[in-house]
JSON list of C-alpha atoms in Angstrom, two decimals:
[
{"chain": "A", "resi": 1, "resn": "UNK", "atom": "CA", "xyz": [10.77, -22.00, 8.71]},
{"chain": "A", "resi": 2, "resn": "UNK", "atom": "CA", "xyz": [11.72, -21.29, 5.17]},
{"chain": "A", "resi": 3, "resn": "UNK", "atom": "CA", "xyz": [14.17, -18.46, 4.01]},
{"chain": "A", "resi": 4, "resn": "UNK", "atom": "CA", "xyz": [11.28, -16.44, 2.65]},
{"chain": "A", "resi": 5, "resn": "UNK", "atom": "CA", "xyz": [9.47, -16.51, 6.25]},
{"chain": "A", "resi": 6, "resn": "UNK", "atom": "CA", "xyz": [12.60, -15.44, 7.84]},
{"chain": "A", "resi": 7, "resn": "UNK", "atom": "CA", "xyz": [13.15, -12.51, 5.55]},
{"chain": "A", "resi": 8, "resn": "UNK", "atom": "CA", "xyz": [9.47, -11.40, 5.79]},
{"chain": "A", "resi": 9, "resn": "UNK", "atom": "CA", "xyz": [10.15, -10.93, 9.63]},
{"chain": "A", "resi": 10, "resn": "UNK", "atom": "CA", "xyz": [13.28, -8.90, 9.14]},
{"chain": "A", "resi": 11, "resn": "UNK", "atom": "CA", "xyz": [13.13, -5.44, 10.90]},
{"chain": "A", "resi": 12, "resn": "UNK", "atom": "CA", "xyz": [14.02, -3.51, 7.82]},
{"chain": "A", "resi": 13, "resn": "UNK", "atom": "CA", "xyz": [10.97, -5.42, 5.87]},
{"chain": "A", "resi": 14, "resn": "UNK", "atom": "CA", "xyz": [8.79, -4.30, 9.13]},
{"chain": "A", "resi": 15, "resn": "UNK", "atom": "CA", "xyz": [9.93, -0.81, 8.99]},
{"chain": "A", "resi": 16, "resn": "UNK", "atom": "CA", "xyz": [9.40, -0.50, 5.19]},
{"chain": "A", "resi": 17, "resn": "UNK", "atom": "CA", "xyz": [5.82, -1.68, 5.57]},
{"chain": "A", "resi": 18, "resn": "UNK", "atom": "CA", "xyz": [5.61, 1.30, 8.26]},
{"chain": "A", "resi": 19, "resn": "UNK", "atom": "CA", "xyz": [6.87, 3.72, 5.70]},
{"chain": "A", "resi": 20, "resn": "UNK", "atom": "CA", "xyz": [4.41, 2.36, 2.89]},
{"chain": "A", "resi": 21, "resn": "UNK", "atom": "CA", "xyz": [1.75, 3.06, 5.05]},
{"chain": "A", "resi": 22, "resn": "UNK", "atom": "CA", "xyz": [2.87, 6.54, 5.98]},
{"chain": "A", "resi": 23, "resn": "UNK", "atom": "CA", "xyz": [3.42, 7.53, 2.39]},
{"chain": "A", "resi": 24, "resn": "UNK", "atom": "CA", "xyz": [-0.26, 6.30, 1.39]},
{"chain": "A", "resi": 25, "resn": "UNK", "atom": "CA", "xyz": [-1.60, 8.60, 4.55]},
{"chain": "A", "resi": 26, "resn": "UNK", "atom": "CA", "xyz": [0.46, 11.60, 3.50]},
{"chain": "A", "resi": 27, "resn": "UNK", "atom": "CA", "xyz": [-1.01, 11.41, -0.09]},
{"chain": "A", "resi": 28, "resn": "UNK", "atom": "CA", "xyz": [-4.48, 12.20, 1.74]},
{"chain": "A", "resi": 29, "resn": "UNK", "atom": "CA", "xyz": [-3.40, 14.97, 3.81]},
{"chain": "A", "resi": 30, "resn": "UNK", "atom": "CA", "xyz": [-5.11, 18.17, 2.44]},
{"chain": "A", "resi": 31, "resn": "UNK", "atom": "CA", "xyz": [-2.15, 20.59, 2.26]},
{"chain": "A", "resi": 32, "resn": "UNK", "atom": "CA", "xyz": [0.18, 17.99, 0.77]},
{"chain": "A", "resi": 33, "resn": "UNK", "atom": "CA", "xyz": [-2.55, 16.80, -1.63]},
{"chain": "A", "resi": 34, "resn": "UNK", "atom": "CA", "xyz": [-3.00, 20.49, -2.67]},
{"chain": "A", "resi": 35, "resn": "UNK", "atom": "CA", "xyz": [0.66, 20.88, -2.96]},
{"chain": "A", "resi": 36, "resn": "UNK", "atom": "CA", "xyz": [0.72, 18.05, -5.35]},
{"chain": "A", "resi": 37, "resn": "UNK", "atom": "CA", "xyz": [-2.08, 19.28, -7.46]},
{"chain": "A", "resi": 38, "resn": "UNK", "atom": "CA", "xyz": [-0.35, 22.86, -7.62]},
{"chain": "A", "resi": 39, "resn": "UNK", "atom": "CA", "xyz": [-3.40, 24.51, -5.74]},
{"chain": "A", "resi": 40, "resn": "UNK", "atom": "CA", "xyz": [-1.37, 25.17, -2.63]},
{"chain": "A", "resi": 41, "resn": "UNK", "atom": "CA", "xyz": [-1.11, 28.90, -1.54]},
{"chain": "A", "resi": 42, "resn": "UNK", "atom": "CA", "xyz": [1.56, 31.30, 0.27]},
{"chain": "A", "resi": 43, "resn": "UNK", "atom": "CA", "xyz": [-1.00, 31.13, 3.28]},
{"chain": "A", "resi": 44, "resn": "UNK", "atom": "CA", "xyz": [-0.86, 27.20, 3.20]},
{"chain": "A", "resi": 45, "resn": "UNK", "atom": "CA", "xyz": [3.04, 27.37, 3.31]},
{"chain": "A", "resi": 46, "resn": "UNK", "atom": "CA", "xyz": [3.13, 29.91, 6.09]},
{"chain": "A", "resi": 47, "resn": "UNK", "atom": "CA", "xyz": [0.70, 27.82, 8.18]},
{"chain": "A", "resi": 48, "resn": "UNK", "atom": "CA", "xyz": [2.67, 24.91, 7.52]},
{"chain": "A", "resi": 49, "resn": "UNK", "atom": "CA", "xyz": [5.81, 26.45, 9.01]},
{"chain": "A", "resi": 50, "resn": "UNK", "atom": "CA", "xyz": [3.87, 28.02, 11.82]},
{"chain": "A", "resi": 51, "resn": "UNK", "atom": "CA", "xyz": [2.48, 24.47, 12.85]},
{"chain": "A", "resi": 52, "resn": "UNK", "atom": "CA", "xyz": [5.81, 22.72, 12.24]},
{"chain": "A", "resi": 53, "resn": "UNK", "atom": "CA", "xyz": [7.94, 25.09, 14.38]},
{"chain": "A", "resi": 54, "resn": "UNK", "atom": "CA", "xyz": [5.83, 24.32, 17.70]},
{"chain": "A", "resi": 55, "resn": "UNK", "atom": "CA", "xyz": [7.01, 20.68, 17.34]},
{"chain": "A", "resi": 56, "resn": "UNK", "atom": "CA", "xyz": [10.50, 21.19, 16.11]},
{"chain": "A", "resi": 57, "resn": "UNK", "atom": "CA", "xyz": [11.16, 23.31, 18.86]},
{"chain": "A", "resi": 58, "resn": "UNK", "atom": "CA", "xyz": [10.73, 20.23, 21.15]},
{"chain": "A", "resi": 59, "resn": "UNK", "atom": "CA", "xyz": [12.96, 17.98, 19.18]},
{"chain": "A", "resi": 60, "resn": "UNK", "atom": "CA", "xyz": [16.27, 18.47, 20.60]},
{"chain": "A", "resi": 61, "resn": "UNK", "atom": "CA", "xyz": [14.71, 18.47, 24.56]},
{"chain": "A", "resi": 62, "resn": "UNK", "atom": "CA", "xyz": [13.14, 15.01, 23.93]},
{"chain": "A", "resi": 63, "resn": "UNK", "atom": "CA", "xyz": [16.36, 13.57, 22.30]},
{"chain": "A", "resi": 64, "resn": "UNK", "atom": "CA", "xyz": [18.38, 14.84, 25.39]},
{"chain": "A", "resi": 65, "resn": "UNK", "atom": "CA", "xyz": [15.92, 13.25, 27.73]},
{"chain": "A", "resi": 66, "resn": "UNK", "atom": "CA", "xyz": [16.26, 10.08, 25.77]},
{"chain": "A", "resi": 67, "resn": "UNK", "atom": "CA", "xyz": [20.11, 10.29, 26.35]},
{"chain": "A", "resi": 68, "resn": "UNK", "atom": "CA", "xyz": [19.96, 10.75, 29.98]},
{"chain": "A", "resi": 69, "resn": "UNK", "atom": "CA", "xyz": [18.00, 7.57, 30.15]},
{"chain": "A", "resi": 70, "resn": "UNK", "atom": "CA", "xyz": [20.50, 5.30, 28.67]},
{"chain": "A", "resi": 71, "resn": "UNK", "atom": "CA", "xyz": [22.32, 3.13, 30.81]},
{"chain": "A", "resi": 72, "resn": "UNK", "atom": "CA", "xyz": [26.31, 2.22, 30.51]},
{"chain": "A", "resi": 73, "resn": "UNK", "atom": "CA", "xyz": [25.41, -0.87, 28.56]},
{"chain": "A", "resi": 74, "resn": "UNK", "atom": "CA", "xyz": [23.78, 1.43, 26.02]},
{"chain": "A", "resi": 75, "resn": "UNK", "atom": "CA", "xyz": [26.57, 3.89, 25.90]},
{"chain": "A", "resi": 76, "resn": "UNK", "atom": "CA", "xyz": [26.60, 3.91, 22.12]},
{"chain": "A", "resi": 77, "resn": "UNK", "atom": "CA", "xyz": [22.97, 4.85, 21.92]},
{"chain": "A", "resi": 78, "resn": "UNK", "atom": "CA", "xyz": [23.63, 7.52, 24.65]},
{"chain": "A", "resi": 79, "resn": "UNK", "atom": "CA", "xyz": [26.42, 8.98, 22.60]},
{"chain": "A", "resi": 80, "resn": "UNK", "atom": "CA", "xyz": [24.58, 9.13, 19.46]},
{"chain": "A", "resi": 81, "resn": "UNK", "atom": "CA", "xyz": [21.45, 10.74, 21.14]},
{"chain": "A", "resi": 82, "resn": "UNK", "atom": "CA", "xyz": [23.76, 13.28, 22.42]},
{"chain": "A", "resi": 83, "resn": "UNK", "atom": "CA", "xyz": [25.36, 13.96, 19.07]},
{"chain": "A", "resi": 84, "resn": "UNK", "atom": "CA", "xyz": [22.07, 14.20, 17.54]},
{"chain": "A", "resi": 85, "resn": "UNK", "atom": "CA", "xyz": [20.70, 16.74, 19.89]},
{"chain": "A", "resi": 86, "resn": "UNK", "atom": "CA", "xyz": [23.75, 18.83, 19.63]},
{"chain": "A", "resi": 87, "resn": "UNK", "atom": "CA", "xyz": [23.18, 18.76, 15.56]},
{"chain": "A", "resi": 88, "resn": "UNK", "atom": "CA", "xyz": [19.50, 19.67, 15.76]},
{"chain": "A", "resi": 89, "resn": "UNK", "atom": "CA", "xyz": [19.22, 22.28, 18.35]},
{"chain": "A", "resi": 90, "resn": "UNK", "atom": "CA", "xyz": [19.35, 25.27, 16.21]},
{"chain": "A", "resi": 91, "resn": "UNK", "atom": "CA", "xyz": [16.86, 23.61, 13.61]},
{"chain": "A", "resi": 92, "resn": "UNK", "atom": "CA", "xyz": [13.87, 25.71, 14.81]},
{"chain": "A", "resi": 93, "resn": "UNK", "atom": "CA", "xyz": [15.84, 28.85, 14.16]},
{"chain": "A", "resi": 94, "resn": "UNK", "atom": "CA", "xyz": [16.19, 28.12, 10.50]},
{"chain": "A", "resi": 95, "resn": "UNK", "atom": "CA", "xyz": [12.26, 27.44, 10.22]},
{"chain": "A", "resi": 96, "resn": "UNK", "atom": "CA", "xyz": [11.83, 30.82, 11.92]},
{"chain": "A", "resi": 97, "resn": "UNK", "atom": "CA", "xyz": [13.88, 32.62, 9.35]},
{"chain": "A", "resi": 98, "resn": "UNK", "atom": "CA", "xyz": [11.81, 30.86, 6.72]},
{"chain": "A", "resi": 99, "resn": "UNK", "atom": "CA", "xyz": [8.63, 32.03, 8.53]},
{"chain": "A", "resi": 100, "resn": "UNK", "atom": "CA", "xyz": [9.90, 35.58, 8.57]},
{"chain": "A", "resi": 101, "resn": "UNK", "atom": "CA", "xyz": [11.15, 35.61, 4.95]},
{"chain": "A", "resi": 102, "resn": "UNK", "atom": "CA", "xyz": [7.83, 34.78, 3.48]},
{"chain": "A", "resi": 103, "resn": "UNK", "atom": "CA", "xyz": [6.18, 37.55, 5.61]},
{"chain": "A", "resi": 104, "resn": "UNK", "atom": "CA", "xyz": [5.35, 35.84, 8.80]},
{"chain": "A", "resi": 105, "resn": "UNK", "atom": "CA", "xyz": [5.63, 37.68, 12.20]},
{"chain": "A", "resi": 106, "resn": "UNK", "atom": "CA", "xyz": [8.28, 36.05, 14.43]},
{"chain": "A", "resi": 107, "resn": "UNK", "atom": "CA", "xyz": [6.43, 37.33, 17.57]},
{"chain": "A", "resi": 108, "resn": "UNK", "atom": "CA", "xyz": [3.32, 35.50, 16.61]},
{"chain": "A", "resi": 109, "resn": "UNK", "atom": "CA", "xyz": [5.27, 32.48, 15.69]},
{"chain": "A", "resi": 110, "resn": "UNK", "atom": "CA", "xyz": [6.97, 32.17, 19.10]},
{"chain": "A", "resi": 111, "resn": "UNK", "atom": "CA", "xyz": [3.81, 32.92, 20.66]},
{"chain": "A", "resi": 112, "resn": "UNK", "atom": "CA", "xyz": [2.01, 29.79, 18.94]},
{"chain": "A", "resi": 113, "resn": "UNK", "atom": "CA", "xyz": [0.67, 27.04, 20.39]},
{"chain": "A", "resi": 114, "resn": "UNK", "atom": "CA", "xyz": [0.85, 23.15, 18.90]},
{"chain": "A", "resi": 115, "resn": "UNK", "atom": "CA", "xyz": [-2.03, 21.83, 17.08]},
{"chain": "A", "resi": 116, "resn": "UNK", "atom": "CA", "xyz": [-3.79, 18.72, 18.21]},
{"chain": "A", "resi": 117, "resn": "UNK", "atom": "CA", "xyz": [-1.33, 16.21, 16.20]},
{"chain": "A", "resi": 118, "resn": "UNK", "atom": "CA", "xyz": [1.84, 18.18, 17.38]},
{"chain": "A", "resi": 119, "resn": "UNK", "atom": "CA", "xyz": [0.51, 17.91, 21.16]},
{"chain": "A", "resi": 120, "resn": "UNK", "atom": "CA", "xyz": [0.05, 14.12, 20.72]},
{"chain": "A", "resi": 121, "resn": "UNK", "atom": "CA", "xyz": [3.23, 13.83, 18.75]},
{"chain": "A", "resi": 122, "resn": "UNK", "atom": "CA", "xyz": [5.38, 15.74, 21.54]},
{"chain": "A", "resi": 123, "resn": "UNK", "atom": "CA", "xyz": [3.41, 14.20, 24.29]},
{"chain": "A", "resi": 124, "resn": "UNK", "atom": "CA", "xyz": [4.20, 10.81, 23.12]},
{"chain": "A", "resi": 125, "resn": "UNK", "atom": "CA", "xyz": [7.97, 11.65, 22.73]},
{"chain": "A", "resi": 126, "resn": "UNK", "atom": "CA", "xyz": [8.64, 12.94, 25.84]},
{"chain": "A", "resi": 127, "resn": "UNK", "atom": "CA", "xyz": [6.86, 10.19, 27.40]},
{"chain": "A", "resi": 128, "resn": "UNK", "atom": "CA", "xyz": [8.43, 7.57, 25.88]},
{"chain": "A", "resi": 129, "resn": "UNK", "atom": "CA", "xyz": [12.10, 9.33, 26.11]},
{"chain": "A", "resi": 130, "resn": "UNK", "atom": "CA", "xyz": [11.56, 9.09, 30.00]},
{"chain": "A", "resi": 131, "resn": "UNK", "atom": "CA", "xyz": [11.54, 5.34, 29.97]},
{"chain": "A", "resi": 132, "resn": "UNK", "atom": "CA", "xyz": [14.67, 3.41, 30.69]},
{"chain": "A", "resi": 133, "resn": "UNK", "atom": "CA", "xyz": [16.71, 2.60, 27.61]},
{"chain": "A", "resi": 134, "resn": "UNK", "atom": "CA", "xyz": [14.26, 4.03, 25.31]},
{"chain": "A", "resi": 135, "resn": "UNK", "atom": "CA", "xyz": [15.55, 1.97, 22.36]},
{"chain": "A", "resi": 136, "resn": "UNK", "atom": "CA", "xyz": [12.27, 1.97, 20.69]},
{"chain": "A", "resi": 137, "resn": "UNK", "atom": "CA", "xyz": [12.89, 5.72, 19.74]},
{"chain": "A", "resi": 138, "resn": "UNK", "atom": "CA", "xyz": [15.03, 4.52, 16.96]},
{"chain": "A", "resi": 139, "resn": "UNK", "atom": "CA", "xyz": [11.65, 3.98, 15.43]},
{"chain": "A", "resi": 140, "resn": "UNK", "atom": "CA", "xyz": [10.61, 7.57, 15.78]},
{"chain": "A", "resi": 141, "resn": "UNK", "atom": "CA", "xyz": [14.12, 8.60, 14.23]},
{"chain": "A", "resi": 142, "resn": "UNK", "atom": "CA", "xyz": [13.32, 6.42, 11.13]},
{"chain": "A", "resi": 143, "resn": "UNK", "atom": "CA", "xyz": [10.08, 8.15, 10.44]},
{"chain": "A", "resi": 144, "resn": "UNK", "atom": "CA", "xyz": [11.05, 11.78, 11.34]},
{"chain": "A", "resi": 145, "resn": "UNK", "atom": "CA", "xyz": [14.59, 11.52, 9.75]},
{"chain": "A", "resi": 146, "resn": "UNK", "atom": "CA", "xyz": [13.16, 9.63, 6.91]},
{"chain": "A", "resi": 147, "resn": "UNK", "atom": "CA", "xyz": [10.81, 12.54, 6.00]},
{"chain": "A", "resi": 148, "resn": "UNK", "atom": "CA", "xyz": [13.54, 14.84, 6.10]},
{"chain": "A", "resi": 149, "resn": "UNK", "atom": "CA", "xyz": [15.92, 12.79, 3.93]},
{"chain": "A", "resi": 150, "resn": "UNK", "atom": "CA", "xyz": [13.07, 11.64, 1.44]},
{"chain": "A", "resi": 151, "resn": "UNK", "atom": "CA", "xyz": [10.29, 14.22, 1.48]},
{"chain": "A", "resi": 152, "resn": "UNK", "atom": "CA", "xyz": [11.36, 17.58, 2.69]},
{"chain": "A", "resi": 153, "resn": "UNK", "atom": "CA", "xyz": [13.41, 18.54, -0.35]},
{"chain": "A", "resi": 154, "resn": "UNK", "atom": "CA", "xyz": [10.57, 17.55, -2.80]},
{"chain": "A", "resi": 155, "resn": "UNK", "atom": "CA", "xyz": [8.28, 19.64, -0.80]},
{"chain": "A", "resi": 156, "resn": "UNK", "atom": "CA", "xyz": [10.49, 22.46, -0.97]},
{"chain": "A", "resi": 157, "resn": "UNK", "atom": "CA", "xyz": [11.00, 22.25, -4.68]},
{"chain": "A", "resi": 158, "resn": "UNK", "atom": "CA", "xyz": [7.37, 21.95, -5.47]},
{"chain": "A", "resi": 159, "resn": "UNK", "atom": "CA", "xyz": [6.54, 24.84, -3.11]},
{"chain": "A", "resi": 160, "resn": "UNK", "atom": "CA", "xyz": [9.18, 26.88, -5.01]},
{"chain": "A", "resi": 161, "resn": "UNK", "atom": "CA", "xyz": [7.85, 25.71, -8.24]},
{"chain": "A", "resi": 162, "resn": "UNK", "atom": "CA", "xyz": [4.09, 26.79, -7.54]},
{"chain": "A", "resi": 163, "resn": "UNK", "atom": "CA", "xyz": [4.73, 29.74, -5.53]},
{"chain": "A", "resi": 164, "resn": "UNK", "atom": "CA", "xyz": [7.86, 31.18, -6.89]},
{"chain": "A", "resi": 165, "resn": "UNK", "atom": "CA", "xyz": [9.61, 31.09, -3.35]},
{"chain": "A", "resi": 166, "resn": "UNK", "atom": "CA", "xyz": [13.54, 32.01, -2.98]},
{"chain": "A", "resi": 167, "resn": "UNK", "atom": "CA", "xyz": [16.05, 29.42, -1.76]},
{"chain": "A", "resi": 168, "resn": "UNK", "atom": "CA", "xyz": [16.10, 31.68, 1.57]},
{"chain": "A", "resi": 169, "resn": "UNK", "atom": "CA", "xyz": [12.21, 31.00, 2.26]},
{"chain": "A", "resi": 170, "resn": "UNK", "atom": "CA", "xyz": [12.57, 27.24, 1.96]},
{"chain": "A", "resi": 171, "resn": "UNK", "atom": "CA", "xyz": [15.89, 26.70, 3.75]},
{"chain": "A", "resi": 172, "resn": "UNK", "atom": "CA", "xyz": [14.63, 24.72, 6.68]},
{"chain": "A", "resi": 173, "resn": "UNK", "atom": "CA", "xyz": [13.31, 21.89, 4.24]},
{"chain": "A", "resi": 174, "resn": "UNK", "atom": "CA", "xyz": [16.19, 21.79, 1.91]},
{"chain": "A", "resi": 175, "resn": "UNK", "atom": "CA", "xyz": [18.87, 21.66, 4.71]},
{"chain": "A", "resi": 176, "resn": "UNK", "atom": "CA", "xyz": [17.07, 18.51, 6.23]},
{"chain": "A", "resi": 177, "resn": "UNK", "atom": "CA", "xyz": [17.67, 16.58, 2.91]},
{"chain": "A", "resi": 178, "resn": "UNK", "atom": "CA", "xyz": [21.33, 16.43, 3.31]},
{"chain": "A", "resi": 179, "resn": "UNK", "atom": "CA", "xyz": [21.46, 16.40, 7.05]},
{"chain": "A", "resi": 180, "resn": "UNK", "atom": "CA", "xyz": [18.62, 13.92, 7.56]},
{"chain": "A", "resi": 181, "resn": "UNK", "atom": "CA", "xyz": [20.36, 11.82, 4.83]},
{"chain": "A", "resi": 182, "resn": "UNK", "atom": "CA", "xyz": [23.48, 11.54, 7.14]},
{"chain": "A", "resi": 183, "resn": "UNK", "atom": "CA", "xyz": [21.46, 10.96, 10.13]},
{"chain": "A", "resi": 184, "resn": "UNK", "atom": "CA", "xyz": [19.51, 7.95, 8.41]},
{"chain": "A", "resi": 185, "resn": "UNK", "atom": "CA", "xyz": [22.89, 6.48, 7.43]},
{"chain": "A", "resi": 186, "resn": "UNK", "atom": "CA", "xyz": [24.14, 6.43, 11.03]},
{"chain": "A", "resi": 187, "resn": "UNK", "atom": "CA", "xyz": [20.66, 4.95, 12.02]},
{"chain": "A", "resi": 188, "resn": "UNK", "atom": "CA", "xyz": [20.80, 2.17, 9.52]},
{"chain": "A", "resi": 189, "resn": "UNK", "atom": "CA", "xyz": [24.09, 1.09, 11.07]},
{"chain": "A", "resi": 190, "resn": "UNK", "atom": "CA", "xyz": [22.66, 0.99, 14.53]},
{"chain": "A", "resi": 191, "resn": "UNK", "atom": "CA", "xyz": [19.76, -1.24, 13.54]},
{"chain": "A", "resi": 192, "resn": "UNK", "atom": "CA", "xyz": [21.99, -3.43, 12.01]},
{"chain": "A", "resi": 193, "resn": "UNK", "atom": "CA", "xyz": [24.05, -3.97, 15.04]},
{"chain": "A", "resi": 194, "resn": "UNK", "atom": "CA", "xyz": [24.08, -6.44, 17.58]},
{"chain": "A", "resi": 195, "resn": "UNK", "atom": "CA", "xyz": [22.22, -3.86, 19.89]},
{"chain": "A", "resi": 196, "resn": "UNK", "atom": "CA", "xyz": [18.93, -4.98, 18.44]},
{"chain": "A", "resi": 197, "resn": "UNK", "atom": "CA", "xyz": [17.64, -8.06, 19.79]},
{"chain": "A", "resi": 198, "resn": "UNK", "atom": "CA", "xyz": [13.91, -9.12, 19.11]},
{"chain": "A", "resi": 199, "resn": "UNK", "atom": "CA", "xyz": [12.42, -7.07, 21.70]},
{"chain": "A", "resi": 200, "resn": "UNK", "atom": "CA", "xyz": [14.10, -4.18, 20.63]},
{"chain": "A", "resi": 201, "resn": "UNK", "atom": "CA", "xyz": [13.03, -4.63, 17.31]},
{"chain": "A", "resi": 202, "resn": "UNK", "atom": "CA", "xyz": [9.26, -4.82, 18.32]},
{"chain": "A", "resi": 203, "resn": "UNK", "atom": "CA", "xyz": [9.60, -1.67, 20.24]},
{"chain": "A", "resi": 204, "resn": "UNK", "atom": "CA", "xyz": [11.38, 0.04, 17.52]},
{"chain": "A", "resi": 205, "resn": "UNK", "atom": "CA", "xyz": [8.62, -0.98, 14.99]},
{"chain": "A", "resi": 206, "resn": "UNK", "atom": "CA", "xyz": [5.87, -0.20, 17.46]},
{"chain": "A", "resi": 207, "resn": "UNK", "atom": "CA", "xyz": [7.25, 3.34, 18.13]},
{"chain": "A", "resi": 208, "resn": "UNK", "atom": "CA", "xyz": [7.54, 4.04, 14.43]},
{"chain": "A", "resi": 209, "resn": "UNK", "atom": "CA", "xyz": [3.94, 3.13, 13.91]},
{"chain": "A", "resi": 210, "resn": "UNK", "atom": "CA", "xyz": [2.83, 5.43, 16.39]},
{"chain": "A", "resi": 211, "resn": "UNK", "atom": "CA", "xyz": [5.04, 8.40, 15.61]},
{"chain": "A", "resi": 212, "resn": "UNK", "atom": "CA", "xyz": [4.06, 7.79, 11.78]},
{"chain": "A", "resi": 213, "resn": "UNK", "atom": "CA", "xyz": [0.45, 8.13, 12.72]},
{"chain": "A", "resi": 214, "resn": "UNK", "atom": "CA", "xyz": [1.02, 11.08, 14.81]},
{"chain": "A", "resi": 215, "resn": "UNK", "atom": "CA", "xyz": [3.37, 12.98, 12.58]},
{"chain": "A", "resi": 216, "resn": "UNK", "atom": "CA", "xyz": [0.60, 12.72, 9.77]},
{"chain": "A", "resi": 217, "resn": "UNK", "atom": "CA", "xyz": [-2.14, 13.86, 12.21]},
{"chain": "A", "resi": 218, "resn": "UNK", "atom": "CA", "xyz": [-0.36, 17.19, 12.85]},
{"chain": "A", "resi": 219, "resn": "UNK", "atom": "CA", "xyz": [-0.10, 17.68, 9.31]},
{"chain": "A", "resi": 220, "resn": "UNK", "atom": "CA", "xyz": [-4.05, 17.12, 9.07]},
{"chain": "A", "resi": 221, "resn": "UNK", "atom": "CA", "xyz": [-4.74, 19.24, 11.96]},
{"chain": "A", "resi": 222, "resn": "UNK", "atom": "CA", "xyz": [-3.08, 22.46, 10.98]},
{"chain": "A", "resi": 223, "resn": "UNK", "atom": "CA", "xyz": [-4.07, 25.34, 13.34]},
{"chain": "A", "resi": 224, "resn": "UNK", "atom": "CA", "xyz": [-6.64, 23.02, 15.34]}
]
């Protein structure tokens, strides 16, 4: 096998392909397309927050479930998951404050239900987190934390530019640029460690592929 062929099969290269496919799909998501074109409305932003909240509130529970299913040989991953769950368990409260700040009803938000894509995404995450040593979830984190670190602040800035929103109305998205950048740094270190063998790499890539598709689906299926 040539050096070029070896490089082609590295985990980072495979995950980069997943990210490229996700970026291409996000460009076709109606609300994000309207945002890019400057045609987005305040109702669009409110709907986006409403739909995201129903999935965000499940984040800490599935991370905690994953932590409980790592055995002693994967202690480092268990510890990382516990820290992550602790750091994110109030995230939905930030989103709720943004929603109220743009005129939304907190009672309506908390009574909301997941859309089709969010149902599929949360269902998959809890299912996978229930496996013994669910190391593939590192692929899910690659996608979700990557979106926070690389896209959330840009979306927030564009919503502010088009709609004239204040900082306290886009705090959830802006916060995740910094917080998720820290998380992706920790994730990169794990992905480069000796914890990741070939089988684990395959699981990570597969999970990233599924989560990328389902995350885009929840943005495609707002309110459905």
